[in-house]
Coordinates of C-alpha atoms (C1' of nucleotides) in Angstrom, one line a residue:
Chain A
M1 CA 117.6 127.7 118.6
I2 CA 121.5 127.6 119.3
D3 CA 124.0 127.4 116.6
Q4 CA 126.6 124.8 117.9
N5 CA 130.1 124.3 116.7
K6 CA 130.4 121.3 114.2
C7 CA 130.3 117.9 115.3
R8 CA 132.9 115.1 114.5
C9 CA 130.5 113.7 111.9
S10 CA 132.8 110.6 111.3
G11 CA 131.5 109.1 114.5
C12 CA 127.9 110.3 114.3
E13 CA 125.3 107.3 114.9
F14 CA 123.4 108.8 111.8
R15 CA 126.1 107.5 109.6
N16 CA 124.7 103.8 109.8
V17 CA 121.4 105.1 109.2
A18 CA 121.4 106.9 106.0
F19 CA 125.2 107.7 105.2
S20 CA 126.5 104.1 105.3
T21 CA 127.9 104.6 101.8
L22 CA 129.9 107.6 102.5
N23 CA 133.6 107.1 102.8
E24 CA 135.7 109.0 105.5
S25 CA 136.6 111.8 102.9
E26 CA 133.1 112.3 101.8
V27 CA 131.9 112.5 105.7
E28 CA 134.5 115.2 106.2
T29 CA 133.2 117.2 103.5
L30 CA 129.5 116.6 104.5
C31 CA 131.0 118.0 108.1
D32 CA 131.7 121.4 106.4
Y33 CA 128.1 121.6 104.9
H34 CA 126.3 120.9 108.1
R35 CA 125.2 122.4 111.3
E36 CA 123.6 121.4 114.5
Y37 CA 120.8 123.3 116.3
S38 CA 119.6 122.6 119.8
Y39 CA 115.8 123.1 120.6
S40 CA 114.0 123.1 123.9
K41 CA 110.7 121.7 124.7
G42 CA 108.2 123.4 122.6
G43 CA 110.8 124.9 120.3
I44 CA 109.7 125.3 116.5
I45 CA 112.0 123.6 114.2
H46 CA 110.0 124.9 111.3
K47 CA 106.6 126.0 110.0
E48 CA 103.9 125.0 107.1
G49 CA 105.0 127.0 104.5
D50 CA 108.7 127.7 105.2
P51 CA 111.0 127.4 102.3
I52 CA 112.8 124.1 102.1
Q53 CA 116.8 125.0 102.0
E54 CA 118.1 122.3 104.3
F55 CA 117.9 118.5 104.7
K56 CA 117.3 118.1 108.7
Y57 CA 117.1 115.1 110.8
L58 CA 116.6 114.6 114.3
K59 CA 120.0 113.6 116.4
S60 CA 118.4 113.5 119.7
G61 CA 115.2 114.3 121.5
L62 CA 111.6 113.8 120.3
V63 CA 109.4 115.9 117.7
K64 CA 106.0 116.1 116.6
V65 CA 104.8 116.5 113.0
F66 CA 101.5 118.4 112.5
R67 CA 99.7 120.7 110.6
Q68 CA 96.7 122.8 110.9
D69 CA 93.4 121.2 109.4
A70 CA 90.5 122.9 107.4
Q71 CA 88.9 124.1 110.6
G72 CA 92.3 125.6 111.9
E73 CA 92.4 122.8 114.6
E74 CA 96.1 121.3 115.0
Q75 CA 96.2 117.8 113.6
I76 CA 99.2 115.8 114.7
I77 CA 100.7 113.5 111.9
T78 CA 103.4 111.9 113.6
I79 CA 105.6 111.9 117.0
T80 CA 108.9 110.4 116.0
R81 CA 112.2 109.6 117.4
P82 CA 115.8 110.3 116.3
F83 CA 117.0 108.7 113.0
E84 CA 113.8 109.3 111.3
F85 CA 114.0 112.3 109.0
V86 CA 112.4 115.3 110.3
S87 CA 112.5 116.8 106.8
N88 CA 110.7 113.9 105.2
I89 CA 108.9 113.5 102.0
S90 CA 108.4 117.0 100.8
V91 CA 112.0 117.5 100.7
F92 CA 112.4 116.2 97.0
S93 CA 109.2 117.5 95.7
Q94 CA 108.2 120.7 97.2
D95 CA 109.9 124.2 97.6
N96 CA 107.9 124.6 101.2
Y97 CA 107.3 122.7 104.1
K98 CA 104.0 121.2 104.2
Y99 CA 104.0 120.1 107.7
S100 CA 105.2 122.0 110.9
V101 CA 107.7 120.5 113.3
S102 CA 108.3 121.2 116.9
A103 CA 110.3 119.5 119.6
I104 CA 108.5 117.9 122.4
E105 CA 111.4 117.2 124.3
E106 CA 114.9 118.6 124.2
S107 CA 116.0 117.9 120.7
V108 CA 119.1 118.2 118.4
I109 CA 118.7 118.8 114.8
C110 CA 121.3 118.2 112.2
S111 CA 121.1 120.3 109.3
I112 CA 122.8 119.9 105.9
K113 CA 122.4 122.3 102.5
M114 CA 119.9 120.8 100.4
E115 CA 122.3 121.5 97.7
H116 CA 124.9 119.5 99.0
I117 CA 122.4 116.3 99.4
R118 CA 121.6 116.8 95.8
T119 CA 125.2 116.8 94.8
L120 CA 125.5 113.8 96.8
V121 CA 122.6 112.1 95.0
L122 CA 124.1 113.2 91.6
H123 CA 127.4 111.9 91.8
H124 CA 127.0 108.9 94.6
G125 CA 124.4 106.5 93.3
N126 CA 124.6 104.5 96.4
F127 CA 123.8 107.1 98.6
G128 CA 120.7 107.8 96.4
L129 CA 119.7 104.4 96.8
E130 CA 120.0 104.3 100.6
L131 CA 118.4 107.8 100.9
M132 CA 115.6 106.7 98.7
G133 CA 114.9 103.5 100.9
K134 CA 115.0 105.5 104.0
L135 CA 112.7 108.2 102.8
S136 CA 110.1 105.6 101.5
E137 CA 110.4 103.7 104.9
I138 CA 109.4 106.9 106.9
S139 CA 106.5 107.7 104.5
D140 CA 105.1 104.3 104.9
K141 CA 105.4 104.4 108.4
I142 CA 103.3 107.7 108.5
I143 CA 100.7 106.3 105.9
L144 CA 100.3 102.8 107.9
Q145 CA 99.8 104.7 111.3
T146 CA 97.3 107.2 109.9
L147 CA 95.5 104.4 108.3
D148 CA 95.7 102.2 111.7
I149 CA 94.3 105.1 113.5
R150 CA 91.4 105.8 111.0
S151 CA 90.1 102.3 111.3
R152 CA 89.8 102.1 115.0
N153 CA 87.3 103.0 117.5
L154 CA 88.1 105.4 120.4
A155 CA 89.2 102.7 122.7
G156 CA 91.2 101.2 120.2
R157 CA 92.8 104.3 119.2
V158 CA 94.0 105.3 122.7
A159 CA 95.3 101.5 123.3
Y160 CA 97.2 101.8 119.6
I161 CA 98.8 105.2 120.7
L162 CA 99.8 103.9 124.3
L163 CA 101.3 100.8 122.6
Y164 CA 103.4 103.2 120.0
F165 CA 104.7 104.9 123.1
T166 CA 105.5 102.0 125.1
K167 CA 107.0 99.9 122.2
D168 CA 108.5 102.1 119.9
I169 CA 109.0 105.3 121.3
Y170 CA 110.3 104.3 124.8
K171 CA 110.6 100.9 124.9
S172 CA 109.6 100.7 128.2
M173 CA 106.4 99.7 130.3
V174 CA 106.7 102.9 132.3
F175 CA 107.2 106.5 130.8
D176 CA 106.1 109.9 131.0
L177 CA 103.8 111.3 128.3
P178 CA 105.5 114.0 126.2
V179 CA 102.4 115.3 125.0
S180 CA 99.4 117.0 126.9
R181 CA 95.9 115.0 126.8
K182 CA 94.6 117.5 123.9
E183 CA 97.6 116.7 121.8
I184 CA 97.0 112.9 122.2
A185 CA 93.4 113.8 121.1
D186 CA 94.8 115.7 118.2
Y187 CA 96.9 112.8 117.1
I188 CA 94.3 110.1 117.2
S189 CA 91.4 112.6 116.0
M190 CA 89.2 112.4 119.1
S191 CA 88.0 114.8 122.0
T192 CA 90.1 115.6 124.7
A193 CA 87.4 114.7 127.2
N194 CA 87.3 111.4 125.5
V195 CA 91.0 110.8 125.5
I196 CA 90.8 111.3 129.2
R197 CA 87.7 109.2 130.0
T198 CA 89.2 106.5 127.9
L199 CA 92.5 106.5 129.8
S200 CA 90.5 106.5 133.1
D201 CA 88.7 103.4 131.9
F202 CA 91.7 101.5 131.2
R203 CA 92.8 102.5 134.7
K204 CA 89.7 101.2 136.3
E205 CA 90.3 98.0 134.3
K206 CA 93.9 97.8 135.7
M207 CA 95.6 97.8 132.3
I208 CA 97.4 100.9 133.1
N209 CA 98.2 103.3 136.2
L210 CA 98.4 107.2 135.8
Y211 CA 100.3 109.4 137.8
G212 CA 100.0 112.9 136.0
K213 CA 102.0 112.4 132.8
T214 CA 103.5 109.1 133.9
V215 CA 102.1 106.0 132.4
E216 CA 102.8 102.4 133.5
V217 CA 101.4 99.8 131.4
L218 CA 100.1 96.8 133.4
D219 CA 98.3 94.5 131.0
L220 CA 100.0 94.7 127.7
D221 CA 98.2 91.8 126.3
K222 CA 94.9 93.4 127.1
L223 CA 95.8 96.6 125.4
E224 CA 97.2 94.7 122.1
M225 CA 93.6 93.0 122.3
I226 CA 91.6 96.5 122.4
S227 CA 94.2 97.8 119.7
S228 CA 93.5 95.1 117.6
R229 CA 89.7 94.5 118.2
G230 CA 88.7 98.1 118.1
Chain B
M1 CA 96.9 89.8 82.8
I2 CA 98.1 89.6 79.0
D3 CA 101.8 90.2 78.1
Q4 CA 101.9 92.4 75.0
N5 CA 104.5 93.4 72.7
K6 CA 106.9 96.0 73.7
C7 CA 106.0 99.8 73.2
R8 CA 108.0 102.3 71.6
C9 CA 109.3 103.6 74.6
S10 CA 110.8 106.8 73.1
G11 CA 107.3 108.2 72.3
C12 CA 105.8 107.3 75.8
E13 CA 103.9 110.0 77.7
F14 CA 105.6 108.7 80.8
R15 CA 109.1 109.8 79.6
N16 CA 108.2 113.6 80.7
V17 CA 107.1 112.4 84.0
A18 CA 109.7 110.4 85.6
F19 CA 112.1 109.9 82.8
S20 CA 112.9 112.9 81.3
T21 CA 116.7 112.9 82.4
L22 CA 117.1 110.0 80.0
N23 CA 118.6 110.1 76.6
E24 CA 117.4 108.4 73.4
S25 CA 119.7 105.6 73.9
E26 CA 119.0 105.0 77.6
V27 CA 115.4 104.7 76.8
E28 CA 115.9 102.2 74.2
T29 CA 117.8 100.1 76.8
L30 CA 114.9 100.6 79.4
C31 CA 112.6 99.2 76.8
D32 CA 114.7 95.9 76.8
Y33 CA 113.7 95.7 80.5
H34 CA 110.4 96.6 80.2
R35 CA 106.9 95.0 79.9
E36 CA 103.5 96.1 79.5
Y37 CA 100.2 94.3 80.9
S38 CA 96.8 94.9 80.6
Y39 CA 94.0 94.4 83.3
S40 CA 90.5 94.3 82.9
K41 CA 87.9 95.8 85.4
G42 CA 88.5 94.3 88.8
G43 CA 92.0 92.7 87.9
I44 CA 94.5 92.1 90.6
I45 CA 97.8 94.0 89.9
H46 CA 99.2 92.8 92.9
K47 CA 98.5 91.6 96.7
E48 CA 99.7 92.7 99.9
G49 CA 102.8 90.6 100.6
D50 CA 103.7 89.5 97.2
P51 CA 107.6 89.9 96.6
I52 CA 108.4 93.4 94.9
Q53 CA 110.5 92.7 91.8
E54 CA 109.4 95.1 89.4
F55 CA 109.0 98.9 89.4
K56 CA 105.2 99.3 87.9
Y57 CA 103.5 102.2 86.9
L58 CA 100.1 102.8 85.5
K59 CA 100.2 103.9 81.8
S60 CA 96.4 104.3 81.2
G61 CA 93.2 103.2 83.3
L62 CA 92.3 103.8 86.9
V63 CA 93.7 101.7 89.9
K64 CA 92.9 101.3 93.8
V65 CA 95.3 100.8 96.5
F66 CA 93.9 99.0 99.4
R67 CA 94.8 96.8 102.5
Q68 CA 93.0 94.7 105.0
D69 CA 92.7 96.5 108.3
A70 CA 93.1 94.7 111.8
Q71 CA 89.1 93.7 111.7
G72 CA 89.9 91.9 108.0
E73 CA 87.7 94.9 106.3
E74 CA 88.9 96.6 103.1
Q75 CA 90.5 99.8 103.6
I76 CA 91.1 102.2 100.5
I77 CA 94.3 103.9 100.7
T78 CA 94.1 105.9 97.5
I79 CA 92.3 105.7 93.9
T80 CA 94.8 107.1 91.4
R81 CA 95.3 108.0 87.8
P82 CA 98.0 107.3 85.4
F83 CA 101.3 108.6 85.7
E84 CA 101.2 108.4 89.6
F85 CA 103.3 105.3 90.5
V86 CA 101.4 102.0 91.3
S87 CA 104.4 100.5 93.1
N88 CA 105.1 103.8 95.2
I89 CA 106.9 104.1 98.3
S90 CA 107.5 100.6 99.4
V91 CA 109.5 100.1 96.4
F92 CA 113.0 101.1 97.8
S93 CA 112.6 100.2 101.4
Q94 CA 110.6 96.6 101.5
D95 CA 111.0 93.4 99.8
N96 CA 107.2 92.6 99.9
Y97 CA 104.2 95.0 98.9
K98 CA 102.3 96.3 101.9
Y99 CA 99.4 97.2 100.0
S100 CA 97.4 95.7 97.3
V101 CA 96.6 97.1 93.9
S102 CA 93.7 96.4 91.4
A103 CA 92.3 97.9 88.3
I104 CA 89.0 99.6 88.8
E105 CA 88.9 100.5 85.0
E106 CA 90.5 98.8 82.0
S107 CA 94.1 99.6 83.0
V108 CA 97.5 99.1 81.1
I109 CA 100.7 98.8 83.5
C110 CA 104.2 99.3 82.6
S111 CA 106.8 97.2 84.5
I112 CA 110.6 97.5 84.7
K113 CA 112.9 94.9 86.7
M114 CA 113.8 96.6 90.1
E115 CA 117.4 95.7 89.0
H116 CA 117.3 98.1 86.2
I117 CA 115.9 100.9 88.1
R118 CA 118.4 100.5 90.8
T119 CA 121.3 100.4 88.3
L120 CA 119.8 103.6 86.8
V121 CA 119.7 105.4 90.0
L122 CA 123.2 104.0 90.8
H123 CA 124.7 105.2 87.5
H124 CA 122.5 108.3 86.8
G125 CA 122.4 110.8 89.4
N126 CA 119.8 113.2 87.8
F127 CA 117.4 110.2 87.3
G128 CA 117.7 109.5 90.9
L129 CA 116.7 113.0 91.9
E130 CA 113.8 113.0 89.5
L131 CA 112.7 109.6 90.7
M132 CA 112.9 110.7 94.4
G133 CA 111.0 114.0 93.6
K134 CA 108.2 111.9 92.0
L135 CA 108.1 109.3 94.8
S136 CA 107.9 111.9 97.4
E137 CA 105.0 113.6 95.6
I138 CA 102.9 110.6 95.5
S139 CA 103.6 109.7 99.3
D140 CA 102.7 113.5 100.1
K141 CA 99.4 113.0 98.4
I142 CA 98.6 109.9 99.9
I143 CA 99.4 111.4 103.5
L144 CA 97.5 114.7 102.9
Q145 CA 94.5 113.0 101.8
T146 CA 94.2 110.5 104.6
L147 CA 94.6 113.2 106.8
D148 CA 91.8 115.4 105.2
I149 CA 89.7 112.4 105.4
R150 CA 90.4 111.8 109.1
S151 CA 89.7 115.4 109.9
R152 CA 86.2 115.7 108.4
N153 CA 82.5 114.4 109.4
L154 CA 80.5 112.3 107.2
A155 CA 79.1 115.1 105.0
G156 CA 82.4 116.5 104.8
R157 CA 84.1 113.3 103.8
V158 CA 81.5 112.7 100.9
A159 CA 81.8 116.2 99.5
Y160 CA 85.7 115.8 99.8
I161 CA 85.6 112.5 97.6
L162 CA 83.1 113.8 95.3
L163 CA 85.3 117.0 94.6
Y164 CA 88.3 114.5 94.4
F165 CA 86.7 112.8 91.4
T166 CA 85.3 115.9 89.7
K167 CA 88.5 118.0 90.1
D168 CA 91.4 115.7 90.2
I169 CA 90.3 112.3 88.7
Y170 CA 87.7 113.2 86.0
K171 CA 88.2 117.0 85.4
S172 CA 84.8 116.8 84.7
M173 CA 81.2 117.8 86.4
V174 CA 79.7 114.5 85.2
F175 CA 81.3 111.3 85.6
D176 CA 80.6 107.8 86.2
L177 CA 81.6 106.5 89.5
P178 CA 84.3 103.9 89.0
V179 CA 83.3 102.2 92.5
S180 CA 80.5 101.0 94.5
R181 CA 78.9 102.9 97.2
K182 CA 80.7 100.2 99.7
E183 CA 84.0 101.1 98.2
I184 CA 83.6 104.6 98.9
A185 CA 82.5 103.9 102.2
D186 CA 86.0 101.8 102.5
Y187 CA 87.6 104.7 101.3
I188 CA 86.5 107.4 103.7
S189 CA 85.9 105.2 106.7
M190 CA 82.3 105.5 107.0
S191 CA 79.1 102.7 106.8
T192 CA 77.7 102.2 103.2
A193 CA 74.2 103.1 104.5
N194 CA 75.5 106.5 105.4
V195 CA 77.4 107.0 102.3
I196 CA 74.1 106.5 100.3
R197 CA 72.2 108.5 102.7
T198 CA 74.7 111.5 102.3
L199 CA 74.5 111.1 98.6
S200 CA 70.7 111.2 98.9
D201 CA 70.9 114.4 101.0
F202 CA 73.1 116.2 98.7
R203 CA 70.7 115.0 95.6
K204 CA 67.8 116.5 97.6
E205 CA 69.6 119.8 98.3
K206 CA 70.1 120.2 94.7
M207 CA 73.9 119.8 94.8
I208 CA 74.4 116.8 92.7
N209 CA 72.2 114.5 90.6
L210 CA 72.4 110.7 90.6
Y211 CA 71.6 108.3 88.0
G212 CA 73.0 105.1 89.4
K213 CA 76.8 105.3 88.9
T214 CA 76.6 108.5 87.2
V215 CA 77.2 111.8 89.2
E216 CA 76.5 115.3 88.0
V217 CA 77.8 118.0 90.1
L218 CA 75.2 121.0 90.2
D219 CA 76.7 123.0 93.0
L220 CA 80.4 123.1 93.1
D221 CA 80.5 125.8 95.7
K222 CA 78.3 124.6 98.2
L223 CA 80.2 121.1 98.1
E224 CA 83.5 123.2 98.6
M225 CA 81.9 124.7 101.5
I226 CA 80.7 121.3 103.0
S227 CA 84.0 119.7 102.4
S228 CA 85.8 122.5 104.1
R229 CA 83.6 123.2 107.2
G230 CA 82.9 119.5 108.0
Chain C
dC1 C1' 97.9 132.5 147.5
dG2 C1' 95.3 133.6 143.6
dC3 C1' 95.3 133.2 138.9
dG4 C1' 95.4 130.5 134.7
dG5 C1' 95.8 126.4 132.5
dC6 C1' 95.7 121.4 132.3
dT7 C1' 92.7 117.6 133.8
dT8 C1' 88.9 115.3 135.2
dT9 C1' 83.8 113.7 135.5
dG10 C1' 79.0 113.9 134.8
dA11 C1' 75.1 115.3 132.0
dT12 C1' 73.2 116.0 127.6
dG13 C1' 72.4 115.8 122.7
dT14 C1' 74.2 114.8 118.0
dT15 C1' 76.3 112.1 114.9
dC16 C1' 77.0 108.0 113.3
dA17 C1' 77.0 102.4 112.9
dT18 C1' 73.9 98.8 112.6
dC19 C1' 69.9 96.1 111.8
dA20 C1' 66.1 95.2 108.6
dA21 C1' 63.1 95.1 104.9
dG22 C1' 62.5 96.2 100.7
dT23 C1' 63.5 97.7 95.5
dA24 C1' 66.6 97.8 91.8
dA25 C1' 70.1 96.0 89.0
dA26 C1' 72.9 92.9 87.2
dG27 C1' 74.8 88.2 86.4
dT28 C1' 73.6 83.1 85.3
dG29 C1' 71.9 79.0 83.5
dG30 C1' 68.3 76.7 80.6
Chain D
dC1 C1' 65.7 85.6 75.9
dC2 C1' 63.2 84.8 80.0
dA3 C1' 63.2 83.2 85.0
dC4 C1' 66.2 82.5 88.7
dT5 C1' 69.5 84.0 91.8
dT6 C1' 72.6 87.0 93.5
dT7 C1' 74.3 91.4 94.4
dA8 C1' 74.1 96.2 94.8
dC9 C1' 71.5 99.9 96.3
dT10 C1' 67.9 102.6 99.3
dT11 C1' 65.5 104.0 103.2
dG12 C1' 63.8 104.1 108.0
dA13 C1' 64.2 102.9 112.8
dT14 C1' 66.8 101.9 116.8
dG15 C1' 70.7 102.4 119.9
dA16 C1' 75.7 102.8 120.4
dA17 C1' 79.5 105.8 120.0
dC18 C1' 81.2 110.0 120.5
dA19 C1' 81.4 115.3 120.8
dT20 C1' 80.2 119.1 123.5
dC21 C1' 79.1 121.6 127.3
dA22 C1' 79.6 122.8 132.0
dA23 C1' 81.6 122.6 136.5
dA24 C1' 84.8 121.4 139.7
dG25 C1' 89.6 120.0 141.2
dC26 C1' 94.6 120.0 140.6
dC27 C1' 98.9 122.2 140.0
dG28 C1' 102.6 124.9 138.9
dC29 C1' 104.1 129.6 138.9
dG30 C1' 104.1 134.6 139.6

DNA sequence: CGCGGCTTTGATGTTCATCAAGTAAAGTGG
DNA sequence: CCACTTTACTTGATGAACATCAAAGCCGCG
């Protein structure tokens, strides 16, 4: 975790995502309250139970949000791209994080003191509305994905998650899996062996190619079909 | 759905839950923008896809939030008590509801035009903060529960949901199940036959008694153990 | 090169859904 | 209020889906 010098917030892409209602001078002030941190692959951004003091969002990279389930196993809640908040939901209702977050690719986090965010909501109604919309969008996405996973069988889950990487995360038919087979298993609640087996089956059926961590999708339609039928 | 005359909002319990920041005159105004509706058991409060025009919350009764999964089966997202919003999460990010809501006990819904809620957030920062906290709490609860269910085996899921009814919903060791066996199955993603079988097993093990819809919890500790181990 | 971690595959047994058949309960119409 | 119909519940038997275990291959790294 390396503290870097302040970024020029006025040009930051994130302004369009959640800070579009702030004017130049407000963004300048925001700059004074903010910091940037870099994390390398595997770096822990925060852990379950840590006190929430800052409002964090992902500027670049890829992170996983996870917790320990009742049996002490890691359960992955979501894997998410920039501009979808890292410190989501709990931020306004809890004093401590309920979930851990770690970087699964080289990542940069922007961090703003919670106190300043609260002040903005307090005095800047439009900002509050925008932030609510964004927070609610993120929660919705997590809930939807968790329900989707829960309602599918093994093949359906693997197809679903491959489509998620292909269409949402990488927007490419060829990509490197950012996670191990075991992590995929923890994401979609199945055993590691069966994740591997199912991937092998998909390869044998010519739906994908596998070269280690690299996945190439060959038959998107068939994957879609398995994801929706399973 | 029966339109009733306006309630005296100033004395409404809900003021403490999400409108504590509003003063008397603001609550009076709120009254003008609000309506109450009664639903009998089974009544549909809104359906997936309906346009979101009002901010709704449950004043009394019990509701289930659900959707159709990819296979067209009903998937129950949560069953929830008063003072936990009905029109949760999607409200600030979507134009249409993503989930259906229906009454599973005689219920009363309070409903406020979205436009008025937006105006309040806009001009009343404290209200915005309070609302955010409450919304985030609700989303968190749903996410947590969905993850909990996903990480358990059958017996664990049934124990978990029995504990949910016992401790959270009814706060009593004896209660009438508000839903059918099939609905429990849709809630915890298992087959109806196995819900029944597992309940029977629990009865044989003297952990619960069953008289039709009535459940009596006999051994809370054992249920807790099964819920946490499974 | 050799150790340790991740991956792969096969064999085995458990967990679970599905099917079927029967019983109880709850509506419905006369 | 009773006969009838329908819906919910229950239980057992069966097979499919899935986890677990074990052994072996691979691959990066010291």
